[in-house]
Tab-separated table of C-alpha atoms and ligand atoms in Angstrom:
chain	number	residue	atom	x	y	z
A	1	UNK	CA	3.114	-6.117	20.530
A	2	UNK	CA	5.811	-8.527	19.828
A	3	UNK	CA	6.895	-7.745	15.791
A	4	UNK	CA	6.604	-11.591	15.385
A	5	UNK	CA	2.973	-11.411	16.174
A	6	UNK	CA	2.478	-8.648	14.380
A	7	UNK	CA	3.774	-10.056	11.418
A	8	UNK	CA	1.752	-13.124	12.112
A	9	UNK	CA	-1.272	-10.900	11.752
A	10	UNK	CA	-0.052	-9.142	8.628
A	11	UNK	CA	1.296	-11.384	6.431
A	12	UNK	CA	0.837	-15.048	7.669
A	13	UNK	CA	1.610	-16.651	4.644
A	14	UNK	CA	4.891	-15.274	4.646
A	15	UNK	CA	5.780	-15.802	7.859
A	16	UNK	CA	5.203	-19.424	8.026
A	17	UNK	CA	7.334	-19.777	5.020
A	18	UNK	CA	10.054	-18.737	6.674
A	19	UNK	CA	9.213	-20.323	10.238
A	20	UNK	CA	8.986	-23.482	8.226
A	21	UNK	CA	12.112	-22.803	6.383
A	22	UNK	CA	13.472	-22.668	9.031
A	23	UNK	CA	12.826	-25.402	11.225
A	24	UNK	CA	14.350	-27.056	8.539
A	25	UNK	CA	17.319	-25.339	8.064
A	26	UNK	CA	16.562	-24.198	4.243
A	27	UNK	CA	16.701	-20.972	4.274
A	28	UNK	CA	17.887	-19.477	1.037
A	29	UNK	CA	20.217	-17.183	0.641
A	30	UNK	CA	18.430	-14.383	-1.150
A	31	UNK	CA	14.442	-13.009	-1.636
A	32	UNK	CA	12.963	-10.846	-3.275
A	33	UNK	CA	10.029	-9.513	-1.111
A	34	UNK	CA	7.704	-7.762	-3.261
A	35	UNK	CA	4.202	-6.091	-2.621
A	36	UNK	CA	2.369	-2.516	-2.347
A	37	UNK	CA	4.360	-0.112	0.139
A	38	UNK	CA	3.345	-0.342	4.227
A	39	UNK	CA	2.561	-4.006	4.405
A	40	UNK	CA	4.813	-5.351	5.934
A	41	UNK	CA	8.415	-5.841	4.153
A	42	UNK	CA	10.742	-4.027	6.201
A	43	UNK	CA	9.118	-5.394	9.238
A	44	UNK	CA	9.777	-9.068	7.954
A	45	UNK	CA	13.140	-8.173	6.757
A	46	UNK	CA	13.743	-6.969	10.458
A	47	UNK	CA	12.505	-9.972	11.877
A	48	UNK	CA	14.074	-12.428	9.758
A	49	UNK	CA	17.041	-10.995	10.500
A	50	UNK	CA	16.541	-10.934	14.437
A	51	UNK	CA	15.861	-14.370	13.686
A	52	UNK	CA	19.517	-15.041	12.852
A	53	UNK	CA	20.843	-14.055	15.963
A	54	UNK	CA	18.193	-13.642	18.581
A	55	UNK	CA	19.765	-15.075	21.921
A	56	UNK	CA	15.961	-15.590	23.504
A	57	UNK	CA	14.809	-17.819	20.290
A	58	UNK	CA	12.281	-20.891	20.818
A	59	UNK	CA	11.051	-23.464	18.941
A	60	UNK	CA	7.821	-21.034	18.790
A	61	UNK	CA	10.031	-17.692	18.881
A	62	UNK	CA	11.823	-17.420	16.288
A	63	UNK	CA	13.053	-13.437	17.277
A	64	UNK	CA	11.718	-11.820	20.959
A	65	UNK	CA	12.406	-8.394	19.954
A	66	UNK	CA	13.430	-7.853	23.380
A	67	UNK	CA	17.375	-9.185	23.911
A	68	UNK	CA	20.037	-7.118	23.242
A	69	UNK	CA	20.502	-8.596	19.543
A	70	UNK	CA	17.240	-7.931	18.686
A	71	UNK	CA	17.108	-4.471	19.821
A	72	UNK	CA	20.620	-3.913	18.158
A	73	UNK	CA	19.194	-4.938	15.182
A	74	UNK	CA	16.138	-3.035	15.660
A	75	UNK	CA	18.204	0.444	16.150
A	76	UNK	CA	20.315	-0.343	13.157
A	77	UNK	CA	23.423	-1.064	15.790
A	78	UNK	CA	24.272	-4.695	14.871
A	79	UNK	CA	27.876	-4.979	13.219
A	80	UNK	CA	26.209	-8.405	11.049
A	81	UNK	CA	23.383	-6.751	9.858
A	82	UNK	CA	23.369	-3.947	6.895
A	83	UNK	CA	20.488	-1.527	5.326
A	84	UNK	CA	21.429	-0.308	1.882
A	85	UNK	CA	18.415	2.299	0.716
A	86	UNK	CA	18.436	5.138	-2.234
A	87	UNK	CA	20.527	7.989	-1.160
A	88	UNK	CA	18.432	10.366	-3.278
A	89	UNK	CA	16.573	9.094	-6.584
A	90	UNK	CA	19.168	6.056	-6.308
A	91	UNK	CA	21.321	3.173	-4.691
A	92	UNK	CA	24.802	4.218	-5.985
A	93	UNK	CA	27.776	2.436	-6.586
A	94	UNK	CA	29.583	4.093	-3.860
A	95	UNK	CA	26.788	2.745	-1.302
A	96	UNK	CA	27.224	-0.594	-2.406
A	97	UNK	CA	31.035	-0.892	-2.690
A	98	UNK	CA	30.930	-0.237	1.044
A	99	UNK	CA	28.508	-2.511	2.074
A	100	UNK	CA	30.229	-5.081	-0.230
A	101	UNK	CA	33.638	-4.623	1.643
A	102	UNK	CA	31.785	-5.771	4.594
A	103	UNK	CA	30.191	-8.434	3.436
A	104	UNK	CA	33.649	-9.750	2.356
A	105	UNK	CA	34.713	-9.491	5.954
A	106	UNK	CA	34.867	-12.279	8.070
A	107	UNK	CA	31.599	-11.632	10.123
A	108	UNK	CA	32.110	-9.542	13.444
A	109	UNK	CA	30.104	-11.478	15.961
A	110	UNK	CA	28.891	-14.758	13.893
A	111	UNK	CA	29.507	-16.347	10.463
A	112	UNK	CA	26.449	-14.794	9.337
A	113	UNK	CA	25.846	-11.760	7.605
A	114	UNK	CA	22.478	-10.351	6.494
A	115	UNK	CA	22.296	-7.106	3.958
A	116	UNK	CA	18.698	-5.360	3.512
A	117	UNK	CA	18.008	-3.431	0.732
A	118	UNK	CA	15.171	-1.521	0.424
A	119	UNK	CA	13.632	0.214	-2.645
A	120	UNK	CA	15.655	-2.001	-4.650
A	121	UNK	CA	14.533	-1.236	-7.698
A	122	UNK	CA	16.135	2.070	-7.445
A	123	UNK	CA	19.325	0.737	-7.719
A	124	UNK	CA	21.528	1.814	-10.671
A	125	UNK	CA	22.792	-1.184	-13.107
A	126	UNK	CA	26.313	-0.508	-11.982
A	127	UNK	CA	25.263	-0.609	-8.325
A	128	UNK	CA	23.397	-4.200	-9.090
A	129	UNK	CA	26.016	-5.522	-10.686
A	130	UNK	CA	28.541	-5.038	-8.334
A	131	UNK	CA	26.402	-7.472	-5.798
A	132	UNK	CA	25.855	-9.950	-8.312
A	133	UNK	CA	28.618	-12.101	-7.345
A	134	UNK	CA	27.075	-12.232	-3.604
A	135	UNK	CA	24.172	-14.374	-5.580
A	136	UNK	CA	26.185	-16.267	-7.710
A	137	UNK	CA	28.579	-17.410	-5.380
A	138	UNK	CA	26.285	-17.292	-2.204
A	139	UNK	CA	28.516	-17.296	0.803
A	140	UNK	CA	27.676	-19.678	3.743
A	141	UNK	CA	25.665	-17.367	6.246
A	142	UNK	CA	25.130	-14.285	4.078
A	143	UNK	CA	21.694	-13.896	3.793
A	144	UNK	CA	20.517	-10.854	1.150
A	145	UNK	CA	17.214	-9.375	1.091
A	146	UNK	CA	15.949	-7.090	-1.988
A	147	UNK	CA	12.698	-5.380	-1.167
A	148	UNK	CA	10.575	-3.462	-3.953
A	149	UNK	CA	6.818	-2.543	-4.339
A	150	UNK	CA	8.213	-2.681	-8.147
A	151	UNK	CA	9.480	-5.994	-9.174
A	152	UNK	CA	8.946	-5.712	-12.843
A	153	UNK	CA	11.765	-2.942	-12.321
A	154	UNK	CA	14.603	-5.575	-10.710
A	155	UNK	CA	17.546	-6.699	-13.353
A	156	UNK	CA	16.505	-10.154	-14.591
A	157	UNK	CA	20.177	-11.404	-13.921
A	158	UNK	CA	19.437	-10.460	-10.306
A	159	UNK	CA	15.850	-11.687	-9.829
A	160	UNK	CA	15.949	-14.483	-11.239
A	161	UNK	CA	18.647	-15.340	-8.561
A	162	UNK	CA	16.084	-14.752	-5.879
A	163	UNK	CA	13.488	-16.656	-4.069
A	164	UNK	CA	10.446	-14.318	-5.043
A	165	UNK	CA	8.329	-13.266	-2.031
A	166	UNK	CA	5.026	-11.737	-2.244
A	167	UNK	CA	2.928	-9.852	0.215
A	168	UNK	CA	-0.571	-9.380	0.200
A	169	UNK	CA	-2.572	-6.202	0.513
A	170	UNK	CA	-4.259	-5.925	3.719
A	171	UNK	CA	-7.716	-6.990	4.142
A	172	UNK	CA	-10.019	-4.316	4.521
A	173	UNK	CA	-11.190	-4.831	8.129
A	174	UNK	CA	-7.705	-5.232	9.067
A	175	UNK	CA	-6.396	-1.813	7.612
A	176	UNK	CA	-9.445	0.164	9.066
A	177	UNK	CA	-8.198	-1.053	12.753
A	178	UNK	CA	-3.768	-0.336	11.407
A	179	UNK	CA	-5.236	3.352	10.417
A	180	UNK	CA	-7.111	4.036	13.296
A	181	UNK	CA	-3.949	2.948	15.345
A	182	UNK	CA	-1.819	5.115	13.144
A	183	UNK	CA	-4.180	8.143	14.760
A	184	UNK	CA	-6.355	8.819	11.344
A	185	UNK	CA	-9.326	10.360	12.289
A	186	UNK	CA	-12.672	7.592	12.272
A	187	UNK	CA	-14.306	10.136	9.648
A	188	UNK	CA	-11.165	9.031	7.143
A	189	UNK	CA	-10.182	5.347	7.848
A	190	UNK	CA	-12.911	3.628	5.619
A	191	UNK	CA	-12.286	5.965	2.999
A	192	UNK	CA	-8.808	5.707	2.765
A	193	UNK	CA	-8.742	1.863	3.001
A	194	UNK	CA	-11.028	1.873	0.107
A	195	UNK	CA	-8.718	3.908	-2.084
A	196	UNK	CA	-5.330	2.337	-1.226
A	197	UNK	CA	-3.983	-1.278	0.438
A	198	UNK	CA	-1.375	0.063	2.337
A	199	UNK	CA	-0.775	2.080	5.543
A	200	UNK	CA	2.153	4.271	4.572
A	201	UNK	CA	0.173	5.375	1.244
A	202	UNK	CA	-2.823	6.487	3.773
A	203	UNK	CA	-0.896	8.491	5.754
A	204	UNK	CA	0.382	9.861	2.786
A	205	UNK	CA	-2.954	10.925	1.641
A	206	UNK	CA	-4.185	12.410	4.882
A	207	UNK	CA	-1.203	14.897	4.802
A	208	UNK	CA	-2.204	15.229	1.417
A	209	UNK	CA	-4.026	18.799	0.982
A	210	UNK	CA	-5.377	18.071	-2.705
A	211	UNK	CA	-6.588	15.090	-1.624
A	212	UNK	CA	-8.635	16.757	0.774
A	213	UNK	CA	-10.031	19.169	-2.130
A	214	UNK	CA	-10.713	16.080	-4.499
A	215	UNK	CA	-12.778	14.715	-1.520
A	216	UNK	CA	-14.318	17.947	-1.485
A	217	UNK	CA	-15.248	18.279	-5.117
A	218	UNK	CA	-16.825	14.997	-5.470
A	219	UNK	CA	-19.050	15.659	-2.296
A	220	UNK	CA	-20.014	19.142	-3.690
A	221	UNK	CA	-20.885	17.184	-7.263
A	222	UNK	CA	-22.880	14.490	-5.637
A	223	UNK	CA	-24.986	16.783	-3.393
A	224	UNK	CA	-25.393	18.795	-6.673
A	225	UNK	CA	-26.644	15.997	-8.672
A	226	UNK	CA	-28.863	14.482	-6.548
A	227	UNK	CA	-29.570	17.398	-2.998
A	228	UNK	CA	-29.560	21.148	-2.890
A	229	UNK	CA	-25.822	21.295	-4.193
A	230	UNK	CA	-24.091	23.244	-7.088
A	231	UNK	CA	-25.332	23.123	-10.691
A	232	UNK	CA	-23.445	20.288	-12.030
A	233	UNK	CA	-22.307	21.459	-15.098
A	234	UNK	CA	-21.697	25.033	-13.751
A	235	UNK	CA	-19.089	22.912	-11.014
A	236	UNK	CA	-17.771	20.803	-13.755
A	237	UNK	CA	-16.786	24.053	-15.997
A	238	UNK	CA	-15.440	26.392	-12.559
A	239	UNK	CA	-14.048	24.001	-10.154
A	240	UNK	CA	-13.716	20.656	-11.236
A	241	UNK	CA	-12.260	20.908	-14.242
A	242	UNK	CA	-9.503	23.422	-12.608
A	243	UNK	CA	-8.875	20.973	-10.034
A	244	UNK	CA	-8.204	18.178	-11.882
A	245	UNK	CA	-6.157	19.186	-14.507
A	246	UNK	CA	-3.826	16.107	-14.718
A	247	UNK	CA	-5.962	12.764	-15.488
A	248	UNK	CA	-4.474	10.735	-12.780
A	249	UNK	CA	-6.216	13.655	-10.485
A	250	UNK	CA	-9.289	13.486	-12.419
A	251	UNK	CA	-9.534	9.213	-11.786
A	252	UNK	CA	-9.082	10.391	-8.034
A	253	UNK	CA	-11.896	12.066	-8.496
A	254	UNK	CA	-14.142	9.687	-9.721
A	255	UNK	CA	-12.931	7.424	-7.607
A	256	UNK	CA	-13.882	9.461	-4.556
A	257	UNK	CA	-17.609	9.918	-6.761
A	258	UNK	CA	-18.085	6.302	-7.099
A	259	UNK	CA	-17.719	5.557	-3.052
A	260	UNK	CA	-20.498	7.522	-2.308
A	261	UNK	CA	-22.519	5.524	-5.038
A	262	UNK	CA	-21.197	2.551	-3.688
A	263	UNK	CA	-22.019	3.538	-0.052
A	264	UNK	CA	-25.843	3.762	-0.890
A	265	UNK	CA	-25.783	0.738	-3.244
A	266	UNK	CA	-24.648	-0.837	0.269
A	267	UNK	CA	-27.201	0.593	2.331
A	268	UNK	CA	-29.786	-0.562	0.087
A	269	UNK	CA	-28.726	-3.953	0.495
A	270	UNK	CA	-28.202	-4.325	3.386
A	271	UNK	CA	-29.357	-1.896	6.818
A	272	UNK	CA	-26.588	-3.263	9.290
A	273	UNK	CA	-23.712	-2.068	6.336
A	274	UNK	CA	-21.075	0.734	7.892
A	275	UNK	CA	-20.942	3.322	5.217
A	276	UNK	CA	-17.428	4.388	3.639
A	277	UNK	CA	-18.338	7.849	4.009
A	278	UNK	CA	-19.348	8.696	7.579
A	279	UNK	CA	-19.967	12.276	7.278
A	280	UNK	CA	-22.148	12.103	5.002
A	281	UNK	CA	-24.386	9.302	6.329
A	282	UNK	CA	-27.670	11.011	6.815
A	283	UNK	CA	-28.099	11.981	2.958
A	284	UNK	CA	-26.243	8.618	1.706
A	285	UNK	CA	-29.310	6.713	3.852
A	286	UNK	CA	-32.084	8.936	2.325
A	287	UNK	CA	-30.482	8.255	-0.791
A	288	UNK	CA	-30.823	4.473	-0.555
A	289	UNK	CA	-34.580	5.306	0.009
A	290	UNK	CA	-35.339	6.815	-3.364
A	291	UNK	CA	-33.179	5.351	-5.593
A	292	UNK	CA	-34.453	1.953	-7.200
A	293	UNK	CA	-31.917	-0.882	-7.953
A	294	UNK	CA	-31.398	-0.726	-11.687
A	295	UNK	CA	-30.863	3.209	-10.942
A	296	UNK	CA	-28.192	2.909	-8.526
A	297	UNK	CA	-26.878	0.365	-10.644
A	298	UNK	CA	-26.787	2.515	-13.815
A	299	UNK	CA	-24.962	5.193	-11.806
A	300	UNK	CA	-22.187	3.411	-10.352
A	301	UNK	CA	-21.460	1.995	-14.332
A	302	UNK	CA	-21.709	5.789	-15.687
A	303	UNK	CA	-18.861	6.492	-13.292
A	304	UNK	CA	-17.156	3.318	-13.806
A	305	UNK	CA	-17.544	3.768	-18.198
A	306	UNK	CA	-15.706	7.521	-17.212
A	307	UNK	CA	-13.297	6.634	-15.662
A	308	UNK	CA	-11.957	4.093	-18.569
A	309	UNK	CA	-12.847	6.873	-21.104
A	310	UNK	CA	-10.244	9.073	-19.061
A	311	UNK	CA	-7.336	6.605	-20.238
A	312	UNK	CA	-8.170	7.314	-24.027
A	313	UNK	CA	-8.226	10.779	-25.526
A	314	UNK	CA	-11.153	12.061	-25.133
A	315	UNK	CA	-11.713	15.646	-24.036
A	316	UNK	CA	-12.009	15.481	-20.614
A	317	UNK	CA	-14.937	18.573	-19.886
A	318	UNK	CA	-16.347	16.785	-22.632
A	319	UNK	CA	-16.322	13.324	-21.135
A	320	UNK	CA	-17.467	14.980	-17.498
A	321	UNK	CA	-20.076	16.732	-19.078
A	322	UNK	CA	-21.634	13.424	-20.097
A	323	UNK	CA	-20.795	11.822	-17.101
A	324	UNK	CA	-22.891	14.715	-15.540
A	325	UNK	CA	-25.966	14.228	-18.339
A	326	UNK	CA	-26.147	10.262	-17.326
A	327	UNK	CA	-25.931	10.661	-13.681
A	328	UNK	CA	-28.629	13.639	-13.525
A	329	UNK	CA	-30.843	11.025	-15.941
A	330	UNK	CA	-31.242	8.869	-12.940
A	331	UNK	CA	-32.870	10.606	-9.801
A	332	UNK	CA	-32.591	14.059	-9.014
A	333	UNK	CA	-34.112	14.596	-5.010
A	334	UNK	CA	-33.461	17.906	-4.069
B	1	ZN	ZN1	15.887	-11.705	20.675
């Protein structure tokens, strides 16, 4: 698939921005692309770049991805066009000062120069500063693009220079199909697009082993709730507790609870609803049989009330343990 179209099916706000910009010649010269990692910001920043010196471009087209500029560009192999990203926890000075020698330069092919920097939030003050005379004094043809999933973290002399760009999560439909393209297994997708809105942070998880164990618990504390699983309380003091000893863990947790509430809240409501949780579809639909509405209900807002409890500082067996009172209250089908 042709990145253009791709983009036009990932972010299509964006990308008619800059078609429209342009078509009439407005382009700025700086943006500040902002939005969760894996939606599309490199990939815009590629193309918008192509864009510049594409040799295949129509009125329609703005880069073919196919010429040799655009695959120069592609492999990093164009003289005009420059990546800067951390080297380590950072973008340091010494990165910048040679990138800022070339953008000085007369450019090597065109009078236009493009400079990319990713994760720019991670660059130091110094390193910043030493580009900010590239958006004071805009050159003709330099074109500078500062990506972040952090803009609150930019310096405000800097940002406020740019023209702010923000990209939208994916929908949910639309990251079920990316994952399944990205090779996650059909058991995982729903569940993963539920947790997160972007690709890279997926894949992430499905390396991730302790994800796989949180997934685990909160299967094992559902099935002991409500089927022939654990006693609660007995998990809660051995294995969950262990597990999640950081609260960020814990919220995981919960998280990964609440879906399979969620998933027979869904059912109920509707027969033709694909559940988040495929594996465990044949106790999540005798589920939706037995519990009543208001029960259901009740559940989903015990898990929902512990999970803001886990932000203040209460004990957080203690909190569980309630959690695990509440949620046995409602039905327990064994
Ligand atoms: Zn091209």
């Amino acid at each position: 698939m042709r990145l253009q179209d791709e983009l036009e099916e990932l972010q299509p706000v964006v990308i008619n921005l800059f078609k429209r910009s342009k078509r009439e010649n407005r382009l700025s010269h700086g943006y500040l692309f902002s939005g969760p990692s894996g939606v599309g910001k490199k990939r815009m920043a590629l193309w918008l770049a192509q864009s510049l010196f594409c040799l295949e471009q129509t009125s329609e087209i703005f880069a073919c991805s196919e010429c040799v500029n655009c695959t120069r560009i592609a492999n990093d192999n164009h003289p005009d066009v420059h990546w800067l990203a951390p080297d380590g926890a950072s973008i340091k000075i010494d990165q910048v000062r040679g990138i800022r020698s070339e953008l000085i330069k007369q450019g090597m092919e065109s009078n236009k120069k493009v400079l990319i920097i990713d994760e720019a939030d991670k660059m130091t003050v110094q390193s910043a500063n030493s580009l900010l005379k590239f958006i004071e004094e805009p050159e003709e043809g330099t074109l500078l693009l500062f990506l972040t999933t952090n803009p609150a973290k930019i310096l405000p002399t800097i940002a406020s220079r740019l023209q702010p760009v923000t990209f939208r999560e994916l929908p949910f439909d639309q990251l079920v199909k990316k994952l399944e393209q990205v090779g996650i297994s059909e058991q995982k997708v729903r569940i993963f697009a539920s947790i997160t809105g972007s690709i890279k942070e997926a894949e992430q998880l499905n390396e991730d082993e302790f994800f796989s164990e949180a997934r685990n618990a909160s299967i094992k504390l559902y099935e002991g709730l409500h089927h022939n699983g654990p006693n609660p309380l007995i998990f809660i003091q051995e294995t969950w507790m262990p597990l999640f000893k950081e609260k960020k863990g814990m919220a995981m947790g919960l998280d990964l609870l609440l879906l399979l509430y969620r998933d027979v809240l869904h059912l109920m409501l509707n027969e033709n609803y694909t559940v988040i949780s495929a594996s465990q579809i044949e106790w999540l639909k005798r589920d939706a049989l037995q519990f009543s509405l208001p029960e259901i209900t009740r559940e989903i807002e015990a898990v929902l009330e512990a999970k803001t409890k886990l932000d203040s500082n209460m004990n957080a067996q203690l909190l569980m343990e309630q959690l695990v009172l509440k949620l046995q209250g409602g039905h327990g089908f064994a």
